[in-house]
C-alpha cells in the first residue's frame, strides 16, 4: 500500500478525505489543510477548513451545509442577535466549543499543528490532519471595488462581488508544515477544492512548491469541475470572472506545472483528447460525492488507479 498526502480545502476536499480515511490505514494517510480562510472573530481562532475536515471525518459535520456541526443549536447566536451583536458569521453552540478550545490551546503556547492534533484526538480521530503551515497566511479577495478578507467575501458578501485577483498575506515568509515529510509520500492528491483560494495557498508554500514541480509524476488532480460547473462553491463563477473557460481543461492548465495526472468525472469524456494532447494521463471516475458510498467509491477508484501506476 502506497503512502498518500492529500492537499485539501473545505467541503469538497473533506468529502474525498473521508473516503480515503475509510479505506487506508491511518499510517498511510496525511491530510494537509488550507488555513488561508482562518480568521480571528470575537478573539477566537477560527479555522474553517480544518474544522470541516475534522467534523467530516468524525461524522460530526452538518452534511447539508457542508460546514459546522450536525445537530447544532444556535442559542448563543440568538442571544448575540438580541443584544445587537454581529451575527453575519454563524457560530453554532457546539462549533463554538471547538474554537474556544483551539484558542485556549494556542494561548497556552501550542502551535496550530499541536492544537489540531489535540482537537482531532478529542473528536476520536487517528488520521493525521495538519494545517498547511504553522505560520499566519491570510487570503484576501481583490474585487472590482475593494480588497475583502476571505470570510467577508465568502460569508458576508455571499461570493457576490466580481473577483479580479487573490492576495495571500504572509505566504512568502510562511513554510509548508515541517511535520509533513514530503519524501515519505508515494502519491500527492490535489483534492476537488477551489484551485484559486483553497489549493493555491497550499501549493505556493515552500518547500512544497519546489517539490511538486520536481515530482509531477507523483501528483494527481481530482477535478473540482464537472460538466463545466463547480462541484461546490464559487470555483466556476471565479473562472468566468477571471476570463477563463469553466472547464476541466482550465483546471488541468492551472496545475500543469505540478501534475500530469487528472481524474475527471465519467461524464467529461469529451475533454480527454485535449488533455492527453497537453501531456496529461486521464482517469475517469464518478466525482459526484453526495453520500458516503460515493465518497468511498471515488477514493477507491483513485487508489486503484494509483496503486497500479
Ligand atoms: N460558511 C457560511 O457560508 N456561512 C457561515 O455563517 C459560516 C460559518 C462558519 C463557522 C465556522 C466554520 O468553521 C465555518 C463556517 N462557514 C460558514 C464555512 C466557511 O466560511 C468556510 O471557509 C467555507 O466553507 C470555505 O471553505
mmCIF file of C-alpha atoms and ligand atoms in Angstrom:
data_model
loop_
_atom_site.group_PDB
_atom_site.id
_atom_site.type_symbol
_atom_site.label_atom_id
_atom_site.label_comp_id
_atom_site.label_asym_id
_atom_site.label_seq_id
_atom_site.Cartn_x
_atom_site.Cartn_y
_atom_site.Cartn_z
ATOM 1 C CA UNK A 1 0.000 0.000 0.000
ATOM 2 C CA UNK A 2 1.365 3.404 -1.001
ATOM 3 C CA UNK A 3 1.577 6.477 1.260
ATOM 4 C CA UNK A 4 -0.834 9.274 0.360
ATOM 5 C CA UNK A 5 -0.732 13.016 1.075
ATOM 6 C CA UNK A 6 -3.971 14.898 0.392
ATOM 7 C CA UNK A 7 -3.898 18.662 -0.236
ATOM 8 C CA UNK A 8 -7.305 19.755 0.894
ATOM 9 C CA UNK A 9 -9.599 22.770 1.254
ATOM 10 C CA UNK A 10 -13.034 22.750 2.855
ATOM 11 C CA UNK A 11 -16.197 20.948 1.823
ATOM 12 C CA UNK A 12 -15.219 19.193 -1.478
ATOM 13 C CA UNK A 13 -11.799 18.167 -0.212
ATOM 14 C CA UNK A 14 -13.200 16.946 3.106
ATOM 15 C CA UNK A 15 -15.637 14.622 1.292
ATOM 16 C CA UNK A 16 -12.811 12.923 -0.605
ATOM 17 C CA UNK A 17 -10.648 12.856 2.541
ATOM 18 C CA UNK A 18 -13.482 11.000 4.313
ATOM 19 C CA UNK A 19 -13.486 8.398 1.510
ATOM 20 C CA UNK A 20 -9.713 7.940 1.821
ATOM 21 C CA UNK A 21 -9.938 7.672 5.620
ATOM 22 C CA UNK A 22 -12.447 4.800 5.289
ATOM 23 C CA UNK A 23 -10.057 2.798 3.083
ATOM 24 C CA UNK A 24 -6.457 3.497 4.065
ATOM 25 C CA UNK A 25 -4.784 2.605 7.358
ATOM 26 C CA UNK A 26 -4.020 5.772 9.359
ATOM 27 C CA UNK A 27 -0.291 5.263 8.796
ATOM 28 C CA UNK A 28 -0.765 5.645 5.011
ATOM 29 C CA UNK A 29 -2.754 8.895 5.013
ATOM 30 C CA UNK A 30 -1.893 12.512 5.847
ATOM 31 C CA UNK A 31 -4.181 15.450 5.113
ATOM 32 C CA UNK A 32 -2.643 18.928 4.703
ATOM 33 C CA UNK A 33 -5.405 21.514 5.040
ATOM 34 C CA UNK A 34 -5.680 25.097 3.792
ATOM 35 C CA UNK A 35 -5.522 27.716 6.536
ATOM 36 C CA UNK A 36 -5.803 30.832 4.348
ATOM 37 C CA UNK A 37 -9.519 31.060 5.293
ATOM 38 C CA UNK A 38 -8.672 31.205 9.017
ATOM 39 C CA UNK A 39 -9.620 34.315 10.896
ATOM 40 C CA UNK A 40 -9.998 35.734 14.364
ATOM 41 C CA UNK A 41 -13.590 36.525 15.265
ATOM 42 C CA UNK A 42 -14.626 37.629 18.774
ATOM 43 C CA UNK A 43 -10.987 36.915 19.723
ATOM 44 C CA UNK A 44 -11.472 33.263 18.756
ATOM 45 C CA UNK A 45 -9.130 31.483 16.355
ATOM 46 C CA UNK A 46 -11.423 30.005 13.696
ATOM 47 C CA UNK A 47 -10.024 27.533 11.130
ATOM 48 C CA UNK A 48 -12.996 26.698 8.876
ATOM 49 C CA UNK A 49 -11.285 24.189 6.584
ATOM 50 C CA UNK A 50 -9.546 22.317 9.421
ATOM 51 C CA UNK A 51 -12.890 22.188 11.244
ATOM 52 C CA UNK A 52 -14.727 20.962 8.146
ATOM 53 C CA UNK A 53 -12.194 18.150 7.662
ATOM 54 C CA UNK A 54 -12.252 17.212 11.351
ATOM 55 C CA UNK A 55 -16.058 17.274 11.617
ATOM 56 C CA UNK A 56 -16.479 15.350 8.345
ATOM 57 C CA UNK A 57 -14.046 12.592 9.305
ATOM 58 C CA UNK A 58 -15.574 12.205 12.778
ATOM 59 C CA UNK A 59 -19.130 12.081 11.380
ATOM 60 C CA UNK A 60 -19.932 15.298 13.272
ATOM 61 C CA UNK A 61 -20.485 17.577 10.286
ATOM 62 C CA UNK A 62 -23.720 19.121 9.095
ATOM 63 C CA UNK A 63 -23.833 17.272 5.777
ATOM 64 C CA UNK A 64 -26.481 19.530 4.206
ATOM 65 C CA UNK A 65 -24.497 22.756 4.809
ATOM 66 C CA UNK A 66 -21.089 21.124 4.395
ATOM 67 C CA UNK A 67 -19.648 23.174 7.282
ATOM 68 C CA UNK A 68 -20.419 23.362 11.010
ATOM 69 C CA UNK A 69 -21.606 20.544 13.266
ATOM 70 C CA UNK A 70 -24.576 18.223 12.986
ATOM 71 C CA UNK A 71 -27.456 18.512 15.492
ATOM 72 C CA UNK A 72 -26.283 22.047 16.178
ATOM 73 C CA UNK A 73 -28.116 24.528 18.423
ATOM 74 C CA UNK A 74 -27.944 28.305 17.983
ATOM 75 C CA UNK A 75 -28.715 29.708 21.458
ATOM 76 C CA UNK A 76 -25.574 31.858 21.617
ATOM 77 C CA UNK A 77 -26.140 33.317 18.137
ATOM 78 C CA UNK A 78 -29.774 34.140 19.031
ATOM 79 C CA UNK A 79 -28.718 35.845 22.269
ATOM 80 C CA UNK A 80 -25.989 37.728 20.393
ATOM 81 C CA UNK A 81 -28.549 38.964 17.873
ATOM 82 C CA UNK A 82 -30.931 40.070 20.674
ATOM 83 C CA UNK A 83 -28.090 42.132 22.157
ATOM 84 C CA UNK A 84 -27.290 43.739 18.792
ATOM 85 C CA UNK A 85 -24.026 41.779 18.273
ATOM 86 C CA UNK A 86 -22.536 40.806 14.903
ATOM 87 C CA UNK A 87 -24.172 37.646 13.527
ATOM 88 C CA UNK A 88 -23.121 37.543 9.851
ATOM 89 C CA UNK A 89 -20.717 34.683 10.649
ATOM 90 C CA UNK A 90 -22.837 31.943 12.149
ATOM 91 C CA UNK A 91 -21.309 30.239 15.147
ATOM 92 C CA UNK A 92 -23.314 27.319 16.494
ATOM 93 C CA UNK A 93 -23.111 26.388 20.167
ATOM 94 C CA UNK A 94 -21.283 23.093 19.596
ATOM 95 C CA UNK A 95 -18.980 24.602 16.962
ATOM 96 C CA UNK A 96 -18.108 27.376 19.418
ATOM 97 C CA UNK A 97 -16.607 24.795 21.800
ATOM 98 C CA UNK A 98 -14.030 23.867 19.124
ATOM 99 C CA UNK A 99 -12.938 27.493 18.635
ATOM 100 C CA UNK A 100 -12.735 28.092 22.396
ATOM 101 C CA UNK A 101 -10.531 25.035 22.941
ATOM 102 C CA UNK A 102 -8.268 25.862 19.971
ATOM 103 C CA UNK A 103 -7.896 29.484 21.095
ATOM 104 C CA UNK A 104 -7.044 28.365 24.623
ATOM 105 C CA UNK A 105 -4.513 25.765 23.452
ATOM 106 C CA UNK A 106 -2.762 28.361 21.292
ATOM 107 C CA UNK A 107 -2.842 30.978 24.082
ATOM 108 C CA UNK A 108 -1.132 28.377 26.278
ATOM 109 C CA UNK A 109 1.697 28.018 23.765
ATOM 110 C CA UNK A 110 0.562 25.258 21.363
ATOM 111 C CA UNK A 111 1.315 25.619 17.663
ATOM 112 C CA UNK A 112 -1.638 25.324 15.264
ATOM 113 C CA UNK A 113 -0.398 21.816 14.383
ATOM 114 C CA UNK A 114 -0.362 20.804 18.052
ATOM 115 C CA UNK A 115 -3.801 22.334 18.640
ATOM 116 C CA UNK A 116 -5.127 20.486 15.562
ATOM 117 C CA UNK A 117 -3.692 17.153 16.717
ATOM 118 C CA UNK A 118 -5.148 17.719 20.192
ATOM 119 C CA UNK A 119 -8.600 18.598 18.809
ATOM 120 C CA UNK A 120 -8.529 15.669 16.366
ATOM 121 C CA UNK A 121 -7.918 13.309 19.291
ATOM 122 C CA UNK A 122 -10.825 14.848 21.205
ATOM 123 C CA UNK A 123 -13.011 14.031 18.159
ATOM 124 C CA UNK A 124 -11.741 10.434 18.299
ATOM 125 C CA UNK A 125 -9.716 10.732 15.082
ATOM 126 C CA UNK A 126 -6.478 8.913 14.425
ATOM 127 C CA UNK A 127 -5.977 10.259 10.892
ATOM 128 C CA UNK A 128 -3.086 12.694 10.602
ATOM 129 C CA UNK A 129 -4.809 16.051 9.908
ATOM 130 C CA UNK A 130 -2.415 19.009 9.811
ATOM 131 C CA UNK A 131 -2.585 22.675 8.846
ATOM 132 C CA UNK A 132 -0.661 23.524 5.644
ATOM 133 C CA UNK A 133 1.593 25.752 7.784
ATOM 134 C CA UNK A 134 2.001 26.915 11.368
ATOM 135 C CA UNK A 135 2.669 30.437 10.095
ATOM 136 C CA UNK A 136 -0.022 33.030 9.500
ATOM 137 C CA UNK A 137 -1.289 33.175 5.893
ATOM 138 C CA UNK A 138 -4.409 35.264 5.189
ATOM 139 C CA UNK A 139 -6.392 35.039 1.976
ATOM 140 C CA UNK A 140 -7.856 38.263 0.590
ATOM 141 C CA UNK A 141 -10.081 38.583 -2.449
ATOM 142 C CA UNK A 142 -9.472 41.539 -4.744
ATOM 143 C CA UNK A 143 -12.893 42.514 -6.038
ATOM 144 C CA UNK A 144 -13.677 45.233 -8.543
ATOM 145 C CA UNK A 145 -14.280 47.754 -5.754
ATOM 146 C CA UNK A 146 -12.101 46.697 -2.854
ATOM 147 C CA UNK A 147 -9.970 44.080 -1.145
ATOM 148 C CA UNK A 148 -12.089 41.799 1.059
ATOM 149 C CA UNK A 149 -10.880 39.312 3.645
ATOM 150 C CA UNK A 150 -11.861 35.768 2.637
ATOM 151 C CA UNK A 151 -14.716 35.376 5.151
ATOM 152 C CA UNK A 152 -16.079 38.858 4.333
ATOM 153 C CA UNK A 153 -16.153 37.858 0.656
ATOM 154 C CA UNK A 154 -17.436 34.320 1.190
ATOM 155 C CA UNK A 155 -19.926 34.692 4.032
ATOM 156 C CA UNK A 156 -20.766 38.410 4.483
ATOM 157 C CA UNK A 157 -20.988 39.145 0.738
ATOM 158 C CA UNK A 158 -22.024 35.597 -0.256
ATOM 159 C CA UNK A 159 -19.339 35.470 -3.029
ATOM 160 C CA UNK A 160 -21.338 38.097 -4.958
ATOM 161 C CA UNK A 161 -18.616 40.692 -5.798
ATOM 162 C CA UNK A 162 -16.747 40.058 -9.033
ATOM 163 C CA UNK A 163 -13.217 38.760 -8.411
ATOM 164 C CA UNK A 164 -10.154 40.220 -10.136
ATOM 165 C CA UNK A 165 -7.304 38.700 -8.112
ATOM 166 C CA UNK A 166 -6.224 36.930 -4.922
ATOM 167 C CA UNK A 167 -3.782 38.069 -2.255
ATOM 168 C CA UNK A 168 -2.207 35.701 0.285
ATOM 169 C CA UNK A 169 -0.695 37.858 3.012
ATOM 170 C CA UNK A 170 2.233 36.215 4.804
ATOM 171 C CA UNK A 171 2.629 33.445 2.221
ATOM 172 C CA UNK A 172 6.158 34.343 1.126
ATOM 173 C CA UNK A 173 7.512 34.090 4.653
ATOM 174 C CA UNK A 174 5.440 31.018 5.579
ATOM 175 C CA UNK A 175 6.854 27.493 5.489
ATOM 176 C CA UNK A 176 4.969 24.334 4.430
ATOM 177 C CA UNK A 177 4.307 22.301 7.571
ATOM 178 C CA UNK A 178 7.669 20.747 8.540
ATOM 179 C CA UNK A 179 5.857 17.848 10.272
ATOM 180 C CA UNK A 180 4.932 16.646 6.774
ATOM 181 C CA UNK A 181 7.935 14.786 5.346
ATOM 182 C CA UNK A 182 7.324 15.126 1.608
ATOM 183 C CA UNK A 183 9.762 12.393 0.586
ATOM 184 C CA UNK A 184 7.739 9.833 2.568
ATOM 185 C CA UNK A 185 4.730 10.042 0.204
ATOM 186 C CA UNK A 186 4.319 7.976 -2.947
ATOM 187 C CA UNK A 187 1.284 9.932 -4.114
ATOM 188 C CA UNK A 188 0.104 13.504 -3.554
ATOM 189 C CA UNK A 189 -3.554 14.181 -4.333
ATOM 190 C CA UNK A 190 -4.880 17.655 -5.071
ATOM 191 C CA UNK A 191 -8.454 17.356 -3.776
ATOM 192 C CA UNK A 192 -11.508 18.720 -5.644
ATOM 193 C CA UNK A 193 -11.355 22.016 -3.751
ATOM 194 C CA UNK A 194 -11.326 25.559 -5.152
ATOM 195 C CA UNK A 195 -7.973 25.874 -7.047
ATOM 196 C CA UNK A 196 -7.726 29.663 -6.530
ATOM 197 C CA UNK A 197 -8.491 30.037 -2.819
ATOM 198 C CA UNK A 198 -8.191 26.562 -1.265
ATOM 199 C CA UNK A 199 -5.328 24.849 -3.124
ATOM 200 C CA UNK A 200 -3.250 27.783 -4.407
ATOM 201 C CA UNK A 201 -2.165 28.959 -0.918
ATOM 202 C CA UNK A 202 -1.052 25.390 -0.086
ATOM 203 C CA UNK A 203 0.927 24.681 -3.252
ATOM 204 C CA UNK A 204 2.673 28.057 -3.206
ATOM 205 C CA UNK A 205 4.285 27.246 0.157
ATOM 206 C CA UNK A 206 7.935 26.260 0.092
ATOM 207 C CA UNK A 207 9.383 23.676 0.157
ATOM 208 C CA UNK A 208 6.174 22.034 -1.173
ATOM 209 C CA UNK A 209 6.098 24.243 -4.289
ATOM 210 C CA UNK A 210 9.568 23.166 -5.456
ATOM 211 C CA UNK A 211 8.908 19.532 -4.505
ATOM 212 C CA UNK A 212 5.719 19.369 -6.608
ATOM 213 C CA UNK A 213 7.453 20.939 -9.620
ATOM 214 C CA UNK A 214 10.297 18.432 -9.329
ATOM 215 C CA UNK A 215 7.981 15.405 -8.838
ATOM 216 C CA UNK A 216 4.885 15.975 -11.012
ATOM 217 C CA UNK A 217 4.600 12.228 -11.681
ATOM 218 C CA UNK A 218 3.678 11.780 -8.006
ATOM 219 C CA UNK A 219 0.887 14.365 -8.119
ATOM 220 C CA UNK A 220 -2.730 13.753 -9.192
ATOM 221 C CA UNK A 221 -5.546 16.248 -9.514
ATOM 222 C CA UNK A 222 -9.184 15.359 -8.802
ATOM 223 C CA UNK A 223 -11.179 17.888 -10.809
ATOM 224 C CA UNK A 224 -13.438 20.309 -8.907
ATOM 225 C CA UNK A 225 -15.229 20.971 -12.220
ATOM 226 C CA UNK A 226 -17.777 18.516 -13.609
ATOM 227 C CA UNK A 227 -19.773 19.252 -16.725
ATOM 228 C CA UNK A 228 -18.433 22.860 -16.803
ATOM 229 C CA UNK A 229 -19.745 23.598 -13.291
ATOM 230 C CA UNK A 230 -18.129 23.630 -9.819
ATOM 231 C CA UNK A 231 -18.960 20.656 -7.648
ATOM 232 C CA UNK A 232 -19.416 23.154 -4.791
ATOM 233 C CA UNK A 233 -18.802 26.840 -4.129
ATOM 234 C CA UNK A 234 -17.645 29.684 -6.382
ATOM 235 C CA UNK A 235 -14.917 27.972 -8.496
ATOM 236 C CA UNK A 236 -16.755 28.261 -11.829
ATOM 237 C CA UNK A 237 -18.004 31.790 -11.026
ATOM 238 C CA UNK A 238 -14.399 32.848 -10.284
ATOM 239 C CA UNK A 239 -13.151 31.222 -13.501
ATOM 240 C CA UNK A 240 -15.574 33.226 -15.645
ATOM 241 C CA UNK A 241 -14.848 36.463 -13.766
ATOM 242 C CA UNK A 242 -11.125 35.900 -14.407
ATOM 243 C CA UNK A 243 -11.821 35.398 -18.122
ATOM 244 C CA UNK A 244 -11.191 31.649 -18.108
ATOM 245 C CA UNK A 245 -13.369 28.890 -19.571
ATOM 246 C CA UNK A 246 -15.192 26.934 -16.878
ATOM 247 C CA UNK A 247 -13.779 23.625 -17.970
ATOM 248 C CA UNK A 248 -11.603 20.742 -16.828
ATOM 249 C CA UNK A 249 -9.005 21.995 -19.322
ATOM 250 C CA UNK A 250 -8.710 25.203 -17.294
ATOM 251 C CA UNK A 251 -8.210 23.113 -14.135
ATOM 252 C CA UNK A 252 -5.526 20.991 -15.821
ATOM 253 C CA UNK A 253 -3.718 24.056 -17.224
ATOM 254 C CA UNK A 254 -3.804 25.696 -13.793
ATOM 255 C CA UNK A 255 -1.975 22.700 -12.287
ATOM 256 C CA UNK A 256 0.189 21.775 -15.306
ATOM 257 C CA UNK A 257 3.476 22.767 -13.615
ATOM 258 C CA UNK A 258 2.740 20.441 -10.713
ATOM 259 C CA UNK A 259 0.944 17.399 -12.074
ATOM 260 C CA UNK A 260 0.437 15.274 -15.173
ATOM 261 C CA UNK A 261 -2.410 13.054 -13.911
ATOM 262 C CA UNK A 262 -6.042 14.129 -13.644
ATOM 263 C CA UNK A 263 -9.242 12.387 -12.551
ATOM 264 C CA UNK A 264 -12.330 13.560 -14.428
ATOM 265 C CA UNK A 265 -15.972 12.726 -13.998
ATOM 266 C CA UNK A 266 -17.167 9.924 -16.271
ATOM 267 C CA UNK A 267 -19.462 12.456 -17.987
ATOM 268 C CA UNK A 268 -16.479 14.585 -19.134
ATOM 269 C CA UNK A 269 -15.057 12.144 -21.713
ATOM 270 C CA UNK A 270 -15.233 14.783 -24.466
ATOM 271 C CA UNK A 271 -12.310 16.624 -22.784
ATOM 272 C CA UNK A 272 -9.958 13.621 -22.785
ATOM 273 C CA UNK A 273 -8.338 14.246 -26.162
ATOM 274 C CA UNK A 274 -7.356 17.853 -25.389
ATOM 275 C CA UNK A 275 -5.937 16.846 -22.007
ATOM 276 C CA UNK A 276 -3.885 13.982 -23.449
ATOM 277 C CA UNK A 277 -2.538 16.417 -26.062
ATOM 278 C CA UNK A 278 -1.497 18.670 -23.160
ATOM 279 C CA UNK A 279 0.508 15.792 -21.634
ATOM 280 C CA UNK A 280 -1.981 14.568 -19.021
ATOM 281 C CA UNK A 281 -2.771 10.985 -18.147
ATOM 282 C CA UNK A 282 -6.555 10.972 -17.707
ATOM 283 C CA UNK A 283 -8.584 8.677 -15.455
ATOM 284 C CA UNK A 284 -12.363 8.635 -15.210
ATOM 285 C CA UNK A 285 -14.461 8.105 -12.069
ATOM 286 C CA UNK A 286 -17.743 9.269 -10.575
ATOM 287 C CA UNK A 287 -16.777 12.614 -8.992
ATOM 288 C CA UNK A 288 -20.238 13.414 -7.579
ATOM 289 C CA UNK A 289 -19.977 12.710 -3.856
ATOM 290 C CA UNK A 290 -23.465 13.020 -2.396
ATOM 291 C CA UNK A 291 -23.397 10.122 0.075
ATOM 292 C CA UNK A 292 -20.859 8.045 1.984
ATOM 293 C CA UNK A 293 -20.749 5.292 -0.647
ATOM 294 C CA UNK A 294 -19.885 7.724 -3.444
ATOM 295 C CA UNK A 295 -17.080 9.274 -1.327
ATOM 296 C CA UNK A 296 -15.595 5.847 -0.566
ATOM 297 C CA UNK A 297 -16.063 4.695 -4.183
ATOM 298 C CA UNK A 298 -14.240 7.745 -5.549
ATOM 299 C CA UNK A 299 -11.368 7.299 -3.089
ATOM 300 C CA UNK A 300 -11.209 3.588 -4.025
ATOM 301 C CA UNK A 301 -11.125 4.414 -7.770
ATOM 302 C CA UNK A 302 -8.269 6.892 -7.230
ATOM 303 C CA UNK A 303 -6.344 4.412 -5.073
ATOM 304 C CA UNK A 304 -6.899 1.543 -7.557
ATOM 305 C CA UNK A 305 -5.500 3.619 -10.446
ATOM 306 C CA UNK A 306 -2.539 4.964 -8.472
ATOM 307 C CA UNK A 307 -1.540 1.664 -6.850
ATOM 308 C CA UNK A 308 -1.071 0.213 -10.356
ATOM 309 C CA UNK A 309 0.820 3.182 -11.766
HETATM 310 N N1 LIG B 1 -20.000 29.479 5.842
HETATM 311 C C1 LIG B 1 -21.071 30.217 5.510
HETATM 312 O O1 LIG B 1 -21.438 30.256 4.334
HETATM 313 N N2 LIG B 1 -21.768 30.946 6.489
HETATM 314 C C2 LIG B 1 -21.394 30.942 7.791
HETATM 315 O O2 LIG B 1 -22.020 31.625 8.599
HETATM 316 C C3 LIG B 1 -20.290 30.120 8.168
HETATM 317 C C4 LIG B 1 -19.892 29.996 9.488
HETATM 318 C C5 LIG B 1 -18.840 29.112 9.814
HETATM 319 C C6 LIG B 1 -18.479 28.916 11.149
HETATM 320 C C7 LIG B 1 -17.449 28.059 11.463
HETATM 321 C C8 LIG B 1 -16.775 27.362 10.452
HETATM 322 O O3 LIG B 1 -15.770 26.511 10.769
HETATM 323 C C9 LIG B 1 -17.112 27.539 9.119
HETATM 324 C C10 LIG B 1 -18.156 28.426 8.784
HETATM 325 N N3 LIG B 1 -18.534 28.606 7.454
HETATM 326 C C11 LIG B 1 -19.591 29.401 7.130
HETATM 327 C C12 LIG B 1 -17.776 27.979 6.363
HETATM 328 C C13 LIG B 1 -16.559 28.847 5.992
HETATM 329 O O4 LIG B 1 -16.910 30.093 5.541
HETATM 330 C C14 LIG B 1 -15.568 28.199 5.013
HETATM 331 O O5 LIG B 1 -14.442 28.995 4.928
HETATM 332 C C15 LIG B 1 -16.079 27.998 3.618
HETATM 333 O O6 LIG B 1 -16.917 26.897 3.638
HETATM 334 C C16 LIG B 1 -14.928 27.787 2.575
HETATM 335 O O7 LIG B 1 -14.187 26.626 2.847
#
